Coordinates of C-alpha atoms and ligand atoms in Angstrom, one line a residue:
X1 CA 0.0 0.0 0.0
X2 CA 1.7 3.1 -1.1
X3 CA 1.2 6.4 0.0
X4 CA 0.0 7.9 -2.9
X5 CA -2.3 4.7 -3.8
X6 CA -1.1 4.2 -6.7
X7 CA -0.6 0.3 -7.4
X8 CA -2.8 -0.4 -3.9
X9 CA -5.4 -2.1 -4.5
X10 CA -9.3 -1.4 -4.3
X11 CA -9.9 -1.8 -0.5
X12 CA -14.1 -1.5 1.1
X13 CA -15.0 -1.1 4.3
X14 CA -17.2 0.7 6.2
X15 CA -16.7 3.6 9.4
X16 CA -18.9 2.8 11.8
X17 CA -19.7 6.4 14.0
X18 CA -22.5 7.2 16.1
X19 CA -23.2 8.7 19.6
X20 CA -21.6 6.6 22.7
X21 CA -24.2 3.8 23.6
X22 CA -25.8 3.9 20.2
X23 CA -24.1 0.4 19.7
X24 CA -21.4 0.8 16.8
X25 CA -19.0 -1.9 19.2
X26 CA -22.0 -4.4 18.9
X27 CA -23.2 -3.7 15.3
X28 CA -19.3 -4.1 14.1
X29 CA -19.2 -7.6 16.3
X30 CA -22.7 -7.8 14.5
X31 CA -21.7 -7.6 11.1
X32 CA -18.3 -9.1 11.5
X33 CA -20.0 -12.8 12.1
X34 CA -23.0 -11.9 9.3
X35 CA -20.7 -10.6 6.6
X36 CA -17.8 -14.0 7.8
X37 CA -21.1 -15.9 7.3
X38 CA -21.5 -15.6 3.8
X39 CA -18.0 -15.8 2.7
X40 CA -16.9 -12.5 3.3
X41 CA -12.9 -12.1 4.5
X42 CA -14.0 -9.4 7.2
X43 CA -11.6 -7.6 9.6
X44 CA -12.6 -4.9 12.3
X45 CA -9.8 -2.1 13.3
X46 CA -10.7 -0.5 16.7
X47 CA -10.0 3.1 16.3
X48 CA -12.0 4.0 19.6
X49 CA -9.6 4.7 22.3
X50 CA -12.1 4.1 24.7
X51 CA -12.9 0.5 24.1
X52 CA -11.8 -1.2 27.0
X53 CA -12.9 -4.4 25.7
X54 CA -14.2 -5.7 22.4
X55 CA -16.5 -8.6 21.9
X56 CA -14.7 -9.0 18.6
X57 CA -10.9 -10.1 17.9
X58 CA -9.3 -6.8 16.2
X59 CA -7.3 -6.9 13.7
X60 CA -5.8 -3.6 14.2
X61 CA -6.3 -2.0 17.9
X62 CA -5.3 1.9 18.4
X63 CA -5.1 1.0 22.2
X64 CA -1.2 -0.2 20.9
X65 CA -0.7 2.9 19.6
X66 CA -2.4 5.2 22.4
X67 CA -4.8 4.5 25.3
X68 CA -7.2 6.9 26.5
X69 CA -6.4 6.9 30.5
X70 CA -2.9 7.5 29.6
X71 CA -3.9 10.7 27.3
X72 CA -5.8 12.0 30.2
X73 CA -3.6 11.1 33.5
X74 CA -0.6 12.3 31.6
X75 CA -1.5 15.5 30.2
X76 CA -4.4 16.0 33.0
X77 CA -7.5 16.2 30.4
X78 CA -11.0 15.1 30.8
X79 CA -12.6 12.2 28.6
X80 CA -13.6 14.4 26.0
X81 CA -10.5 16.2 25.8
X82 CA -8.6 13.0 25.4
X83 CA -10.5 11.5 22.7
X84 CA -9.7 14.5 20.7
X85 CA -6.1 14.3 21.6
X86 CA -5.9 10.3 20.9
X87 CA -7.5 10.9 17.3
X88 CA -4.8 13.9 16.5
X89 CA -2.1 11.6 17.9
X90 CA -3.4 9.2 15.0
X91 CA -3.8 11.6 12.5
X92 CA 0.0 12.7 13.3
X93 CA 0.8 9.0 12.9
X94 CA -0.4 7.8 10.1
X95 CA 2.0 5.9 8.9
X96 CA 1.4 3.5 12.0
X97 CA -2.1 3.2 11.0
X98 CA -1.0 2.6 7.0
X99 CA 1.3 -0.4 8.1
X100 CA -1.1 -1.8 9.8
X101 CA -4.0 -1.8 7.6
X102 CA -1.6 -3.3 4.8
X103 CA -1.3 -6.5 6.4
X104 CA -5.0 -7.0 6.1
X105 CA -5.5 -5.7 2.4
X106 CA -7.9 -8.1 0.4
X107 CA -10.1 -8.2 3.4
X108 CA -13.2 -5.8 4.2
X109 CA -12.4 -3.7 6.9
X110 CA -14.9 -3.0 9.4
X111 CA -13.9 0.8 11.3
X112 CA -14.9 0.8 15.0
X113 CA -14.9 4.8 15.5
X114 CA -14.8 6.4 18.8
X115 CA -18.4 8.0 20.1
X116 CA -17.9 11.9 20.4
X117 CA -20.1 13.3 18.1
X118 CA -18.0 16.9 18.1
X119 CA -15.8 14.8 16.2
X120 CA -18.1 14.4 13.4
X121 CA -19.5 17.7 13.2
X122 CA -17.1 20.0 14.1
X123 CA -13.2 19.0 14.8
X124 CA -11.3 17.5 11.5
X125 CA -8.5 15.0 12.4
X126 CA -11.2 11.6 12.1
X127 CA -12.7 13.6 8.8
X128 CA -8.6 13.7 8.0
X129 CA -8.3 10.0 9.2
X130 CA -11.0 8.8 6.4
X131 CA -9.6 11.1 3.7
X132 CA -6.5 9.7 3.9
X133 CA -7.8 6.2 3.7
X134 CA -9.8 7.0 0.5
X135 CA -6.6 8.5 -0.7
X136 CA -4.5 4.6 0.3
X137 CA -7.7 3.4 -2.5
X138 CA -10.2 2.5 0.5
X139 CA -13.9 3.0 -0.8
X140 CA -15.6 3.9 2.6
X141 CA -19.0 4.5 3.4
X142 CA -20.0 6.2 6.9
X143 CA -22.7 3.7 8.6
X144 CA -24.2 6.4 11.3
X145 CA -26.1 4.8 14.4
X146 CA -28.3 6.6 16.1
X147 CA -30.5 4.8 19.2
X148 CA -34.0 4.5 17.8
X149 CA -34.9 5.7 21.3
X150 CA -35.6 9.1 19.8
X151 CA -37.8 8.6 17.9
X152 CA -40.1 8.1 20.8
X153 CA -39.5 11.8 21.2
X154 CA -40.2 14.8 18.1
X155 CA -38.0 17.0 20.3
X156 CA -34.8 14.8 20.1
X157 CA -35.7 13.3 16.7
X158 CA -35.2 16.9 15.1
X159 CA -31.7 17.3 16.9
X160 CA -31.1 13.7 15.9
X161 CA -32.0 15.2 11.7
X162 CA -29.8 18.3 12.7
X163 CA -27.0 16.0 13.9
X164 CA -27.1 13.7 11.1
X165 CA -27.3 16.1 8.8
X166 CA -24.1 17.9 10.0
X167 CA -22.3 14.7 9.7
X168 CA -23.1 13.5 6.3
X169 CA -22.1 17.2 5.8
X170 CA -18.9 17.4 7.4
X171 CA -17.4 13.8 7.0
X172 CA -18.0 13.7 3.1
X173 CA -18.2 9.8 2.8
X174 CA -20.9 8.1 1.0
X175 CA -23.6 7.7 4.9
X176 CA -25.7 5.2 5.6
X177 CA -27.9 6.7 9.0
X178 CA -28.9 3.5 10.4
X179 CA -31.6 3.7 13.4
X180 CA -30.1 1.2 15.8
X181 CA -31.8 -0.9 18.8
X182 CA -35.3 -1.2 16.7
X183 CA -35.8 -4.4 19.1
X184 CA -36.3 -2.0 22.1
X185 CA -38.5 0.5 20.1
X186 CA -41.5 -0.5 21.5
X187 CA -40.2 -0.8 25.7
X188 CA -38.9 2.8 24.7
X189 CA -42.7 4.5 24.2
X190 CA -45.0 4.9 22.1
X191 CA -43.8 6.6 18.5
X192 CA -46.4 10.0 17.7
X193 CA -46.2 8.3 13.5
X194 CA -45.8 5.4 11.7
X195 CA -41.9 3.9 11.9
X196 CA -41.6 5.1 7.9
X197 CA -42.4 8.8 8.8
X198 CA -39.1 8.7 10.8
X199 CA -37.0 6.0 8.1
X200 CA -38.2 8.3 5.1
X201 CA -38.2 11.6 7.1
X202 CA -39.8 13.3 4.1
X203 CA -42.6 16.1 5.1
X204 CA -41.4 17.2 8.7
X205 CA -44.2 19.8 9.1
X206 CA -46.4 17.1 10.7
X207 CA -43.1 17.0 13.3
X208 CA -43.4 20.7 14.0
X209 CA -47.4 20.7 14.7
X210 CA -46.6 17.8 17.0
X211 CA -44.6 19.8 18.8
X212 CA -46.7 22.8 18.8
X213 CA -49.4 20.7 20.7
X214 CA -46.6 20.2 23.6
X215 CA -47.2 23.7 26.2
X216 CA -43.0 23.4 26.7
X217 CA -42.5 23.9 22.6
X218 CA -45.5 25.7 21.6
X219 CA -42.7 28.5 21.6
X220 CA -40.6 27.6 19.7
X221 CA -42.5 27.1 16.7
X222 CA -40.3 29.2 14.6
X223 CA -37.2 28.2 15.2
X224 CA -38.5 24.2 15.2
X225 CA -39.8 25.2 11.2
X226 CA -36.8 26.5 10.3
X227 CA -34.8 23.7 11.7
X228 CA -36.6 21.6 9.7
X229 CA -36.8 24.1 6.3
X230 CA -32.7 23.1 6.6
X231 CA -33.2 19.6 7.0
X232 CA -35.5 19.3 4.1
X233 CA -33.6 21.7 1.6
X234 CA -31.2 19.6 1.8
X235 CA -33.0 16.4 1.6
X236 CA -30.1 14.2 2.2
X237 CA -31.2 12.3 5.7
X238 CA -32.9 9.0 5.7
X239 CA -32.4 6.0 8.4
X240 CA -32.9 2.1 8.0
X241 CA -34.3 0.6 10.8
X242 CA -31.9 -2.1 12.5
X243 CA -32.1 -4.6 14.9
X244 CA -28.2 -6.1 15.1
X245 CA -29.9 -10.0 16.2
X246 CA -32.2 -10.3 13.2
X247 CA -30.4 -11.9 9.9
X248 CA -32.7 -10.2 7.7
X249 CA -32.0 -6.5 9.2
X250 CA -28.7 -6.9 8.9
X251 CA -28.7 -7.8 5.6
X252 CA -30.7 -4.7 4.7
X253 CA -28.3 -2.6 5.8
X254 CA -25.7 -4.5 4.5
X255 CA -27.3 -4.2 0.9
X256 CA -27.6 -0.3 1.5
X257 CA -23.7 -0.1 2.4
X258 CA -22.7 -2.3 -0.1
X259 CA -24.5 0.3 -2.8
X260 CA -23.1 3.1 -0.8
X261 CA -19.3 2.3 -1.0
X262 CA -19.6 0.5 -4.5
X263 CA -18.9 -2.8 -3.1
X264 CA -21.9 -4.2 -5.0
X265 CA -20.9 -3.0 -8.3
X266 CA -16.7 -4.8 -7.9
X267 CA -16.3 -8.6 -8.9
X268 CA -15.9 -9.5 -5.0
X269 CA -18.5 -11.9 -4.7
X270 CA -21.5 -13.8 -6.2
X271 CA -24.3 -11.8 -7.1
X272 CA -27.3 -11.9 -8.5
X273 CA -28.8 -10.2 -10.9
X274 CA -31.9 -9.3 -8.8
X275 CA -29.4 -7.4 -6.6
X276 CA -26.9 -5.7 -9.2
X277 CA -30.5 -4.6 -10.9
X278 CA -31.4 -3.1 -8.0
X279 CA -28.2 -1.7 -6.7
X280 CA -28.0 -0.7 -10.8
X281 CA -31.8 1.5 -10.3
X282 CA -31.2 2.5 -7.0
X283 CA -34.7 0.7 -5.5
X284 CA -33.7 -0.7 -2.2
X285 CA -37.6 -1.1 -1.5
X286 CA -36.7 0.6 2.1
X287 CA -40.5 1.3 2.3
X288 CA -42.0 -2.4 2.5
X289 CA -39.0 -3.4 4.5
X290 CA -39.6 -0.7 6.7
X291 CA -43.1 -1.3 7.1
X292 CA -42.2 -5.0 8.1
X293 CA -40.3 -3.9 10.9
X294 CA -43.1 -1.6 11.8
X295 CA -45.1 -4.9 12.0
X296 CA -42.5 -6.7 13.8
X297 CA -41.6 -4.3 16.4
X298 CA -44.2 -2.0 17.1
X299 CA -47.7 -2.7 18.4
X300 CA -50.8 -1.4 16.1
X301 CA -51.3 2.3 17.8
X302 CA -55.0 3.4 18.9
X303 CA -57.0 4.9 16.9
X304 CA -56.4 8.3 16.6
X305 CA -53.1 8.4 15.9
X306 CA -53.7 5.7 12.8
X307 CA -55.9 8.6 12.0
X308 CA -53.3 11.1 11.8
X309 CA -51.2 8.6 9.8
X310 CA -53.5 8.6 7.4
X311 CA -53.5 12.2 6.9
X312 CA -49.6 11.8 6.2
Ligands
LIG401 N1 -31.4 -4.6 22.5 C1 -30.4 -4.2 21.8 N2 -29.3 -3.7 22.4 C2 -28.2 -3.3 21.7 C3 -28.2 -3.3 20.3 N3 -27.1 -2.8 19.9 C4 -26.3 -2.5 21.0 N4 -27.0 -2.8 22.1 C5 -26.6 -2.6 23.5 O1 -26.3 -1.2 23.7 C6 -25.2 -1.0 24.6 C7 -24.1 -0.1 23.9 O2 -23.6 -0.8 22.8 P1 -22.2 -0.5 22.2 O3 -22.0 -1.4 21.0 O4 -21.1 -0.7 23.3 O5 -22.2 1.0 21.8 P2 -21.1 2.0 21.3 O6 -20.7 2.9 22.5 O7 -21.8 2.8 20.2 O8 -20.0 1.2 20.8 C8 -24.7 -2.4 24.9 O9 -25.2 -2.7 26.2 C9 -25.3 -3.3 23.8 O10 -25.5 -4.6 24.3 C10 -29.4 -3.8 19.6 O11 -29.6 -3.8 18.4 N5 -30.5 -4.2 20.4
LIG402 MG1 -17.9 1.2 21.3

């Protein structure tokens, strides 16, 4: 693997980033054993300083090139603080990270990405991290988690949009938002719409009403319609619903990262031409599959708000 790609070949993986808790340790262990499953030579790198332990073997651990309770007893910084510092260490040592990577190429690599979302949205050495990987001929995609918990809640599910949208924004990879922990959905409360309002995320005025009808953000109306004027102009945020223990979930989002970092379109694997065609067309059918999940994990809601569905 040279540093200026040329002669390395095409590597795919995917960056696995997300809020601490939203489960990117467990969906990489996840989709480690799925994607081994079907033939797939699969590696994970830990690149999340604060992973004590992993449930999956690494192949490539950043805890032997830095450890996070070293950064902060040495140079007396807090846990954020030290995650920053740990990922500008690794963007200052890159040739570390280039080594070891090279041992593994002709594998998929799996990117186990530390949890502070500043680092996604505002601060640029992981944003540096994956540009120099696309530059070593690694075709990434970003596979954001975010807990499905928030959709129980219109508040939080706008700053989820907001959030997402900032990432796919600042990161500049090929994203796959994934909404993670759909198994807990329903023991989380009741969701105000249908689970494809949330996975489509396509007219959010219905959002904004719903919040109006709450006394705490009847206020802030106006600044809740033009959050979501931003999130539609753009148009770029949709989620697929996951639940990391069920086969057939996984290998939706599989499907959608495989379209998203090309790895459908190379000469990797056996495919069929049902799924080139559809990878070719860009139908993923997200909407029945999304519905199915709806079945799956969440009880038929009282009447009412089927009602309002309907109006959607
Ligand atoms: N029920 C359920 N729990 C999950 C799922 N994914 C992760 N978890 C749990 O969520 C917690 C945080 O997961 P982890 O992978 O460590 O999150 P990370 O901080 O993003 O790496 C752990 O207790 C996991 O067992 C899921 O799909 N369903
Ligand atoms: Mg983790």
């Amino acid at each position: 693997m040279s540093e200026n790609s040329q002669g390395a070949s095409l590597a795919f993986g995917q960056v696995v980033i997300g809020p601490p808790g939203s489960g990117k340790t467990t969906y990489c262990h996840g989709m480690q054993e799925f994607m081994a499953r079907i033939g797939r030579r699969v590696v994970v790198v830990n690149l999340d300083p604060a992973n004590e332990v992993t449930p999956y073997q690494c192949a490539v651990d950043i805890s032997e090139l830095i450890t996070l309770p070293d950064v902060m007893e040495s140079l007396k910084l807090g846990p954020n603080g030290g995650l920053i510092y740990c990922m500008e260490y690794l963007e200052a040592n890159f040739d570390w990270l280039q080594e070891k990577l090279a041992a593994f190429r002709g594998h998929y690599y799996l990117f186990d990405c530390p949890g502070q979302v500043e680092l996604y949205t505002h601060h640029d050495a992981l944003k540096n991290v994956f540009a120099q990987l696309t530059k070593w001929n690694f075709r990434l995609a970003a596979v954001h988690l975010v807990d499905s918990h928030y959709c129980t809640d219109p508040g939080k599910f706008i700053s989820v949009l907001c959030t997402s949208l900032s990432t796919m924004l600042h990161v500049e990879l090929p994203h796959v938002n994934v909404l993670s922990k759909m198994d807990l959905i329903e023991q989380y409360g009741k969701l105000a719409f249908n689970l494809d309002y949330y996975t489509e995320v396509l007219d959010l005025s219905y959002l904004v009403d719903h919040l109006a009808s709450d006394p705490f953000f009847k206020n802030y109306r106006r600044l809740n319609e033009k959050l979501v004027e931003v999130i539609e102009d753009y148009s770029l945020v949709s989620f697929v619903p996951l639940n990391v223990q069920d086969k057939e979930s996984m290998r939706r989002v599989m499907q959608a990262v495989d379209k998203a970092n090309g790895y459908s379109f190379g000469d990797q694997e056996h495919r069929s031409l049902e799924a080139l065609m559809s990878a070719a067309v860009g139908a993923d059918f997200h909407f029945t599959s999304t519905l199915a999940v709806q079945e799956k994990y969440v009880q038929s809601q009282d009447k009412a708000v089927e009602e309002e569905v309907m109006d959607i």
